[in-house]
PDB file of C-alpha atoms in Angstrom:
ATOM      1  CA  ASN H 252      -7.567 -29.664  12.299  1.00  0.00           C
ATOM      2  CA  VAL H 253      -6.988 -28.794   8.655  1.00  0.00           C
ATOM      3  CA  THR H 254      -8.070 -32.121   7.164  1.00  0.00           C
ATOM      4  CA  LEU H 255     -10.949 -31.768   4.722  1.00  0.00           C
ATOM      5  CA  GLY H 256     -12.616 -34.962   5.973  1.00  0.00           C
ATOM      6  CA  PRO H 257     -15.600 -33.220   7.613  1.00  0.00           C
ATOM      7  CA  ILE H 258     -16.548 -31.665   4.261  1.00  0.00           C
ATOM      8  CA  LYS H 259     -19.091 -33.868   2.526  1.00  0.00           C
ATOM      9  CA  VAL H 260     -17.689 -33.499  -0.971  1.00  0.00           C
ATOM     10  CA  LYS H 261     -20.386 -33.689  -3.639  1.00  0.00           C
ATOM     11  CA  GLY H 262     -22.543 -35.972  -1.526  1.00  0.00           C
ATOM     12  CA  LYS H 263     -19.773 -38.501  -0.901  1.00  0.00           C
ATOM     13  CA  ARG H 264     -19.719 -40.667   2.180  1.00  0.00           C
ATOM     14  CA  ARG H 265     -17.498 -39.436   5.000  1.00  0.00           C
ATOM     15  CA  ALA H 266     -14.804 -42.051   4.373  1.00  0.00           C
ATOM     16  CA  ASP H 267     -14.712 -41.219   0.659  1.00  0.00           C
ATOM     17  CA  ALA H 268     -14.693 -37.490   1.417  1.00  0.00           C
ATOM     18  CA  GLU H 269     -11.758 -37.897   3.808  1.00  0.00           C
ATOM     19  CA  ARG H 270      -9.844 -39.941   1.248  1.00  0.00           C
ATOM     20  CA  HIS H 271     -10.508 -37.338  -1.450  1.00  0.00           C
ATOM     21  CA  ALA H 272      -9.474 -34.563   0.951  1.00  0.00           C
ATOM     22  CA  MET H 273      -6.193 -36.246   1.816  1.00  0.00           C
ATOM     23  CA  GLU H 274      -5.448 -36.756  -1.887  1.00  0.00           C
ATOM     24  CA  LEU H 275      -5.890 -33.026  -2.479  1.00  0.00           C
ATOM     25  CA  LEU H 276      -3.749 -32.107   0.533  1.00  0.00           C
ATOM     26  CA  GLU H 277      -1.074 -34.456  -0.787  1.00  0.00           C
ATOM     27  CA  ARG H 278      -1.202 -32.850  -4.221  1.00  0.00           C
ATOM     28  CA  VAL H 279      -0.748 -29.326  -2.828  1.00  0.00           C
ATOM     29  CA  GLY H 280       2.034 -30.535  -0.535  1.00  0.00           C
ATOM     30  CA  VAL H 281       0.525 -30.287   2.970  1.00  0.00           C
ATOM     31  CA  ALA H 282      -0.644 -33.845   3.711  1.00  0.00           C
ATOM     32  CA  ALA H 283       1.970 -34.107   6.480  1.00  0.00           C
ATOM     33  CA  GLN H 284       0.288 -31.184   8.265  1.00  0.00           C
ATOM     34  CA  ALA H 285      -3.258 -32.582   7.970  1.00  0.00           C
ATOM     35  CA  ARG H 286      -3.673 -33.153  11.715  1.00  0.00           C
ATOM     36  CA  LYS H 287      -2.290 -29.803  12.820  1.00  0.00           C
ATOM     37  CA  MET H 288      -4.268 -26.778  13.978  1.00  0.00           C
ATOM     38  CA  PRO H 289      -4.355 -23.780  11.618  1.00  0.00           C
ATOM     39  CA  ALA H 290      -2.161 -21.683  13.941  1.00  0.00           C
ATOM     40  CA  GLN H 291       0.578 -24.303  13.573  1.00  0.00           C
ATOM     41  CA  LEU H 292       0.828 -23.740   9.812  1.00  0.00           C
ATOM     42  CA  SER H 293       2.794 -21.111   7.948  1.00  0.00           C
ATOM     43  CA  GLY H 294       0.990 -18.597   5.750  1.00  0.00           C
ATOM     44  CA  GLY H 295       1.985 -20.501   2.625  1.00  0.00           C
ATOM     45  CA  GLN H 296       0.730 -23.788   4.071  1.00  0.00           C
ATOM     46  CA  GLN H 297      -2.596 -22.191   5.023  1.00  0.00           C
ATOM     47  CA  GLN H 298      -2.879 -20.864   1.491  1.00  0.00           C
ATOM     48  CA  ARG H 299      -2.385 -24.352   0.063  1.00  0.00           C
ATOM     49  CA  VAL H 300      -5.110 -25.704   2.373  1.00  0.00           C
ATOM     50  CA  ALA H 301      -7.467 -22.983   1.102  1.00  0.00           C
ATOM     51  CA  ILE H 302      -6.707 -24.008  -2.497  1.00  0.00           C
ATOM     52  CA  ALA H 303      -7.389 -27.666  -1.653  1.00  0.00           C
ATOM     53  CA  ARG H 304     -10.700 -26.729  -0.005  1.00  0.00           C
ATOM     54  CA  ALA H 305     -11.757 -24.833  -3.130  1.00  0.00           C
ATOM     55  CA  LEU H 306     -10.865 -27.755  -5.383  1.00  0.00           C
ATOM     56  CA  ALA H 307     -12.614 -30.268  -3.111  1.00  0.00           C
ATOM     57  CA  MET H 308     -16.060 -29.180  -4.277  1.00  0.00           C
ATOM     58  CA  GLU H 309     -15.146 -29.871  -7.923  1.00  0.00           C
ATOM     59  CA  PRO H 310     -16.591 -26.559  -9.186  1.00  0.00           C
ATOM     60  CA  LYS H 311     -17.428 -25.776 -12.805  1.00  0.00           C
ATOM     61  CA  ALA H 312     -15.816 -22.346 -12.472  1.00  0.00           C
ATOM     62  CA  LEU H 313     -13.221 -21.157  -9.985  1.00  0.00           C
ATOM     63  CA  LEU H 314     -12.069 -17.596  -9.243  1.00  0.00           C
ATOM     64  CA  PHE H 315      -8.632 -17.252  -7.633  1.00  0.00           C
ATOM     65  CA  ASP H 316      -7.348 -13.956  -6.202  1.00  0.00           C
ATOM     66  CA  GLU H 317      -3.528 -14.182  -5.897  1.00  0.00           C
ATOM     67  CA  PRO H 318      -3.640 -17.920  -5.048  1.00  0.00           C
ATOM     68  CA  THR H 319       0.136 -18.438  -5.143  1.00  0.00           C
ATOM     69  CA  SER H 320       1.499 -15.124  -3.830  1.00  0.00           C
ATOM     70  CA  ALA H 321       2.791 -16.580  -0.528  1.00  0.00           C
ATOM     71  CA  LEU H 322       4.162 -19.819  -1.967  1.00  0.00           C
ATOM     72  CA  ASP H 323       7.706 -20.888  -2.721  1.00  0.00           C
ATOM     73  CA  VAL H 324       8.446 -20.929  -6.436  1.00  0.00           C
ATOM     74  CA  THR H 325       8.692 -24.743  -6.502  1.00  0.00           C
ATOM     75  CA  VAL H 326       5.382 -25.145  -4.658  1.00  0.00           C
ATOM     76  CA  GLN H 327       3.830 -22.453  -6.868  1.00  0.00           C
ATOM     77  CA  ALA H 328       4.787 -24.438  -9.965  1.00  0.00           C
ATOM     78  CA  ARG H 329       3.320 -27.616  -8.460  1.00  0.00           C
ATOM     79  CA  VAL H 330       0.030 -25.901  -7.568  1.00  0.00           C
ATOM     80  CA  LEU H 331      -0.302 -24.266 -10.994  1.00  0.00           C
ATOM     81  CA  ASP H 332       0.376 -27.597 -12.712  1.00  0.00           C
ATOM     82  CA  LEU H 333      -2.274 -29.188 -10.468  1.00  0.00           C
ATOM     83  CA  LEU H 334      -4.828 -26.542 -11.470  1.00  0.00           C
ATOM     84  CA  LYS H 335      -4.116 -27.118 -15.157  1.00  0.00           C
ATOM     85  CA  GLU H 336      -4.351 -30.883 -14.692  1.00  0.00           C
ATOM     86  CA  ILE H 337      -7.712 -30.626 -12.904  1.00  0.00           C
ATOM     87  CA  GLN H 338      -8.939 -28.146 -15.498  1.00  0.00           C
ATOM     88  CA  ARG H 339      -8.131 -30.542 -18.337  1.00  0.00           C
ATOM     89  CA  ALA H 340      -9.798 -33.456 -16.573  1.00  0.00           C
ATOM     90  CA  SER H 341     -12.983 -31.621 -15.557  1.00  0.00           C
ATOM     91  CA  ASP H 342     -13.268 -28.832 -18.160  1.00  0.00           C
ATOM     92  CA  MET H 343     -13.311 -26.332 -15.281  1.00  0.00           C
ATOM     93  CA  ALA H 344     -13.100 -22.616 -16.085  1.00  0.00           C
ATOM     94  CA  ILE H 345     -10.629 -20.501 -14.090  1.00  0.00           C
ATOM     95  CA  VAL H 346     -10.361 -16.762 -13.507  1.00  0.00           C
ATOM     96  CA  MET H 347      -6.858 -16.034 -12.169  1.00  0.00           C
ATOM     97  CA  ILE H 348      -6.427 -12.592 -10.580  1.00  0.00           C
ATOM     98  CA  THR H 349      -2.733 -11.844 -10.179  1.00  0.00           C
ATOM     99  CA  HIS H 350      -0.022  -9.212 -10.424  1.00  0.00           C
ATOM    100  CA  ASP H 351       2.504 -11.926 -11.359  1.00  0.00           C
ATOM    101  CA  LEU H 352       2.988 -12.062 -15.133  1.00  0.00           C
ATOM    102  CA  ALA H 353       4.895 -15.337 -14.807  1.00  0.00           C
ATOM    103  CA  VAL H 354       1.710 -16.928 -13.443  1.00  0.00           C
ATOM    104  CA  VAL H 355      -0.305 -15.487 -16.336  1.00  0.00           C
ATOM    105  CA  GLU H 356       2.232 -16.806 -18.816  1.00  0.00           C
ATOM    106  CA  ARG H 357       2.120 -20.271 -17.251  1.00  0.00           C
ATOM    107  CA  VAL H 358      -1.621 -20.845 -16.930  1.00  0.00           C
ATOM    108  CA  ALA H 359      -3.711 -18.324 -18.867  1.00  0.00           C
ATOM    109  CA  GLY H 360      -5.030 -18.666 -22.392  1.00  0.00           C
ATOM    110  CA  ARG H 361      -6.461 -15.144 -22.454  1.00  0.00           C
ATOM    111  CA  VAL H 362      -5.534 -12.105 -20.391  1.00  0.00           C
ATOM    112  CA  VAL H 363      -7.306  -8.881 -19.408  1.00  0.00           C
ATOM    113  CA  VAL H 364      -5.116  -5.990 -18.173  1.00  0.00           C
ATOM    114  CA  MET H 365      -6.691  -3.482 -15.771  1.00  0.00           C
ATOM    115  CA  GLN H 366      -5.519  -0.016 -14.738  1.00  0.00           C
ATOM    116  CA  GLN H 367      -7.396   2.159 -12.256  1.00  0.00           C
ATOM    117  CA  GLY H 368     -10.581   0.142 -12.643  1.00  0.00           C
ATOM    118  CA  ARG H 369     -10.582   0.098 -16.464  1.00  0.00           C
ATOM    119  CA  ILE H 370      -9.697  -2.674 -18.880  1.00  0.00           C
ATOM    120  CA  VAL H 371      -6.922  -1.230 -21.053  1.00  0.00           C
ATOM    121  CA  GLU H 372      -5.912  -4.315 -23.038  1.00  0.00           C
ATOM    122  CA  ARG H 373      -7.125  -7.840 -23.699  1.00  0.00           C
ATOM    123  CA  GLY H 374      -6.240 -10.749 -25.914  1.00  0.00           C
ATOM    124  CA  ALA H 375      -4.389 -14.050 -26.074  1.00  0.00           C
ATOM    125  CA  ALA H 376      -1.958 -14.157 -23.158  1.00  0.00           C
ATOM    126  CA  ARG H 377       1.026 -15.109 -25.285  1.00  0.00           C
ATOM    127  CA  GLU H 378       0.400 -12.297 -27.772  1.00  0.00           C
ATOM    128  CA  VAL H 379      -0.252  -9.608 -25.146  1.00  0.00           C
ATOM    129  CA  LEU H 380       2.887 -10.479 -23.172  1.00  0.00           C
ATOM    130  CA  ALA H 381       5.054 -10.762 -26.291  1.00  0.00           C
ATOM    131  CA  ASP H 382       3.793  -7.603 -27.976  1.00  0.00           C
ATOM    132  CA  PRO H 383       1.871  -5.349 -25.556  1.00  0.00           C
ATOM    133  CA  GLN H 384       0.020  -2.472 -27.208  1.00  0.00           C
ATOM    134  CA  HIS H 385      -1.069  -0.279 -24.306  1.00  0.00           C
ATOM    135  CA  PRO H 386       1.585   1.846 -22.505  1.00  0.00           C
ATOM    136  CA  TYR H 387       0.535   0.444 -19.114  1.00  0.00           C
ATOM    137  CA  THR H 388       0.869  -3.160 -20.307  1.00  0.00           C
ATOM    138  CA  ARG H 389       4.286  -2.347 -21.773  1.00  0.00           C
ATOM    139  CA  LYS H 390       5.276  -0.864 -18.414  1.00  0.00           C
ATOM    140  CA  LEU H 391       4.232  -4.054 -16.605  1.00  0.00           C
ATOM    141  CA  VAL H 392       6.083  -6.294 -19.056  1.00  0.00           C
ATOM    142  CA  ASP H 393       9.208  -4.104 -19.009  1.00  0.00           C
ATOM    143  CA  ALA H 394       9.355  -4.391 -15.210  1.00  0.00           C
ATOM    144  CA  VAL H 395       9.704  -8.195 -15.285  1.00  0.00           C
ATOM    145  CA  PRO H 396      13.320  -9.153 -14.413  1.00  0.00           C
ATOM    146  CA  GLY H 397      15.131 -10.792 -17.297  1.00  0.00           C
ATOM    147  CA  ARG H 398      13.051  -9.319 -20.116  1.00  0.00           C
ATOM    148  CA  HIS H 399      14.926  -6.055 -20.615  1.00  0.00           C
ATOM    149  CA  GLY H 400      18.513  -6.345 -19.525  1.00  0.00           C
ATOM    150  CA  PHE H 401      18.020  -7.120 -15.834  1.00  0.00           C
ATOM    151  CA  ALA H 402      21.365  -8.246 -14.449  1.00  0.00           C
ATOM    152  CA  ALA H 403      22.734  -9.196 -11.080  1.00  0.00           C
ATOM    153  CA  ALA H 404      24.538  -6.463  -9.180  1.00  0.00           C
ATOM    154  CA  PRO H 405      28.334  -6.576  -9.508  1.00  0.00           C
ATOM    155  CA  GLN H 406      30.120  -8.369  -6.704  1.00  0.00           C
ATOM    156  CA  ALA H 407      31.583  -6.136  -4.042  1.00  0.00           C
ATOM    157  CA  ALA H 408      35.337  -5.788  -4.025  1.00  0.00           C
ATOM    158  CA  PRO H 409      37.112  -7.716  -1.262  1.00  0.00           C
ATOM    159  CA  ALA H 410      37.071  -5.705   1.929  1.00  0.00           C
ATOM    160  CA  THR H 411      36.943  -6.068   5.673  1.00  0.00           C
ATOM    161  CA  PRO H 412      33.739  -8.015   6.465  1.00  0.00           C
ATOM    162  CA  LEU H 413      30.883  -5.954   7.882  1.00  0.00           C
ATOM    163  CA  LEU H 414      29.140  -9.152   9.005  1.00  0.00           C
ATOM    164  CA  GLU H 415      30.788 -12.523   9.513  1.00  0.00           C
ATOM    165  CA  VAL H 416      28.802 -15.674  10.280  1.00  0.00           C
ATOM    166  CA  ARG H 417      30.757 -18.837  11.021  1.00  0.00           C
ATOM    167  CA  ASN H 418      29.518 -22.404  11.553  1.00  0.00           C
ATOM    168  CA  VAL H 419      26.109 -21.347  12.869  1.00  0.00           C
ATOM    169  CA  SER H 420      23.661 -24.136  13.746  1.00  0.00           C
ATOM    170  CA  ARG H 421      20.286 -24.348  15.463  1.00  0.00           C
ATOM    171  CA  VAL H 422      18.419 -27.438  16.654  1.00  0.00           C
ATOM    172  CA  TYR H 423      14.849 -27.380  17.981  1.00  0.00           C
ATOM    173  CA  GLY H 424      13.606 -30.113  20.265  1.00  0.00           C
ATOM    174  CA  PRO H 425      13.053 -32.746  21.211  1.00  0.00           C
ATOM    175  CA  LEU H 426       9.600 -31.464  22.220  1.00  0.00           C
ATOM    176  CA  LYS H 427       6.989 -33.281  24.266  1.00  0.00           C
ATOM    177  CA  ARG H 428       3.814 -34.068  22.312  1.00  0.00           C
ATOM    178  CA  GLY H 429       1.663 -34.613  25.370  1.00  0.00           C
ATOM    179  CA  PHE H 430       1.353 -36.622  28.557  1.00  0.00           C
ATOM    180  CA  PHE H 431       1.364 -39.959  26.710  1.00  0.00           C
ATOM    181  CA  GLY H 432       2.677 -38.842  23.342  1.00  0.00           C
ATOM    182  CA  GLY H 433       6.424 -39.115  23.897  1.00  0.00           C
ATOM    183  CA  ASP H 434       8.998 -36.735  22.471  1.00  0.00           C
ATOM    184  CA  THR H 435       9.310 -35.505  18.894  1.00  0.00           C
ATOM    185  CA  ALA H 436      12.592 -35.951  17.064  1.00  0.00           C
ATOM    186  CA  PRO H 437      14.952 -32.948  17.129  1.00  0.00           C
ATOM    187  CA  VAL H 438      14.741 -30.658  14.081  1.00  0.00           C
ATOM    188  CA  LYS H 439      17.963 -29.187  12.688  1.00  0.00           C
ATOM    189  CA  ALA H 440      16.746 -25.787  11.447  1.00  0.00           C
ATOM    190  CA  VAL H 441      20.194 -24.396  10.521  1.00  0.00           C
ATOM    191  CA  ASP H 442      23.203 -26.603   9.863  1.00  0.00           C
ATOM    192  CA  ASP H 443      26.731 -25.141   9.876  1.00  0.00           C
ATOM    193  CA  ALA H 444      25.994 -21.878   8.024  1.00  0.00           C
ATOM    194  CA  THR H 445      28.979 -19.693   7.127  1.00  0.00           C
ATOM    195  CA  PHE H 446      29.142 -16.476   5.086  1.00  0.00           C
ATOM    196  CA  THR H 447      30.481 -12.908   5.150  1.00  0.00           C
ATOM    197  CA  MET H 448      29.151  -9.556   3.967  1.00  0.00           C
ATOM    198  CA  VAL H 449      30.983  -6.358   3.145  1.00  0.00           C
ATOM    199  CA  LYS H 450      29.834  -2.743   3.194  1.00  0.00           C
ATOM    200  CA  GLY H 451      27.366  -1.892   0.419  1.00  0.00           C
ATOM    201  CA  GLU H 452      26.705  -5.508  -0.534  1.00  0.00           C
ATOM    202  CA  THR H 453      23.275  -7.150  -0.845  1.00  0.00           C
ATOM    203  CA  LEU H 454      23.071 -10.841   0.052  1.00  0.00           C
ATOM    204  CA  GLY H 455      20.047 -12.897  -1.003  1.00  0.00           C
ATOM    205  CA  VAL H 456      19.150 -15.829   1.262  1.00  0.00           C
ATOM    206  CA  VAL H 457      17.008 -18.151  -0.864  1.00  0.00           C
ATOM    207  CA  GLY H 458      15.195 -21.407  -0.108  1.00  0.00           C
ATOM    208  CA  GLU H 459      11.832 -23.085   0.355  1.00  0.00           C
ATOM    209  CA  SER H 460       9.676 -22.674   3.466  1.00  0.00           C
ATOM    210  CA  GLY H 461      11.289 -24.453   6.380  1.00  0.00           C
ATOM    211  CA  SER H 462      14.804 -24.330   4.926  1.00  0.00           C
ATOM    212  CA  GLY H 463      16.083 -22.178   7.804  1.00  0.00           C
ATOM    213  CA  LYS H 464      16.142 -18.650   6.327  1.00  0.00           C
ATOM    214  CA  SER H 465      14.160 -16.891   9.077  1.00  0.00           C
ATOM    215  CA  THR H 466      15.864 -18.891  11.816  1.00  0.00           C
ATOM    216  CA  LEU H 467      19.251 -17.806  10.486  1.00  0.00           C
ATOM    217  CA  ALA H 468      18.133 -14.153  10.417  1.00  0.00           C
ATOM    218  CA  ARG H 469      16.825 -14.339  14.002  1.00  0.00           C
ATOM    219  CA  MET H 470      20.098 -15.871  15.173  1.00  0.00           C
ATOM    220  CA  ILE H 471      22.134 -13.105  13.510  1.00  0.00           C
ATOM    221  CA  LEU H 472      19.939 -10.514  15.265  1.00  0.00           C
ATOM    222  CA  GLY H 473      20.131 -12.360  18.564  1.00  0.00           C
ATOM    223  CA  LEU H 474      16.351 -12.857  18.777  1.00  0.00           C
TER     224      LEU H 474
END
């Protein structure tokens, strides 16, 4: 299972290591999944377990390569705040490799910008993002929604619906846990969803992992 208990963290006894592991899983938001097998977790949940495993060894320096790319924005914020909190408490150094300038802005003191294998700009993160000097850095900053006039697309004019979804619901379970385990409680994955779309319109379906987005899409497609 994904619990970090078997890892002997910094020479700690097993019971202490398990307690420390569960604390980390709780802080990255996957403590409820601690007894599940890896294949039972979503990609974002697996990513959070990997982050917890890295933090469990209490390193002096930590290199992250896109650590939050598969996470919901709310979970991403929680994980980044956790990293900053641990960094302050332990004086840990962090190298954060990312394409996401919002992550850089949130956690980095200094930034190095690379293009085709070369460093093209470096400096204090706040200064580089506010006043980029290199054309490539300016291109990256200009592409961030909201910085240079990004606006939502105009609403489509009323028309005959191209797609109409009315009062759609989906319940999974109850499922048997095993011969002696009893049944799990039913899970309401989609609850009374209703919307319409017209020709040429783009509809964004937004929510955290497990909120029902993919289930709704599969139901619309009849999968």
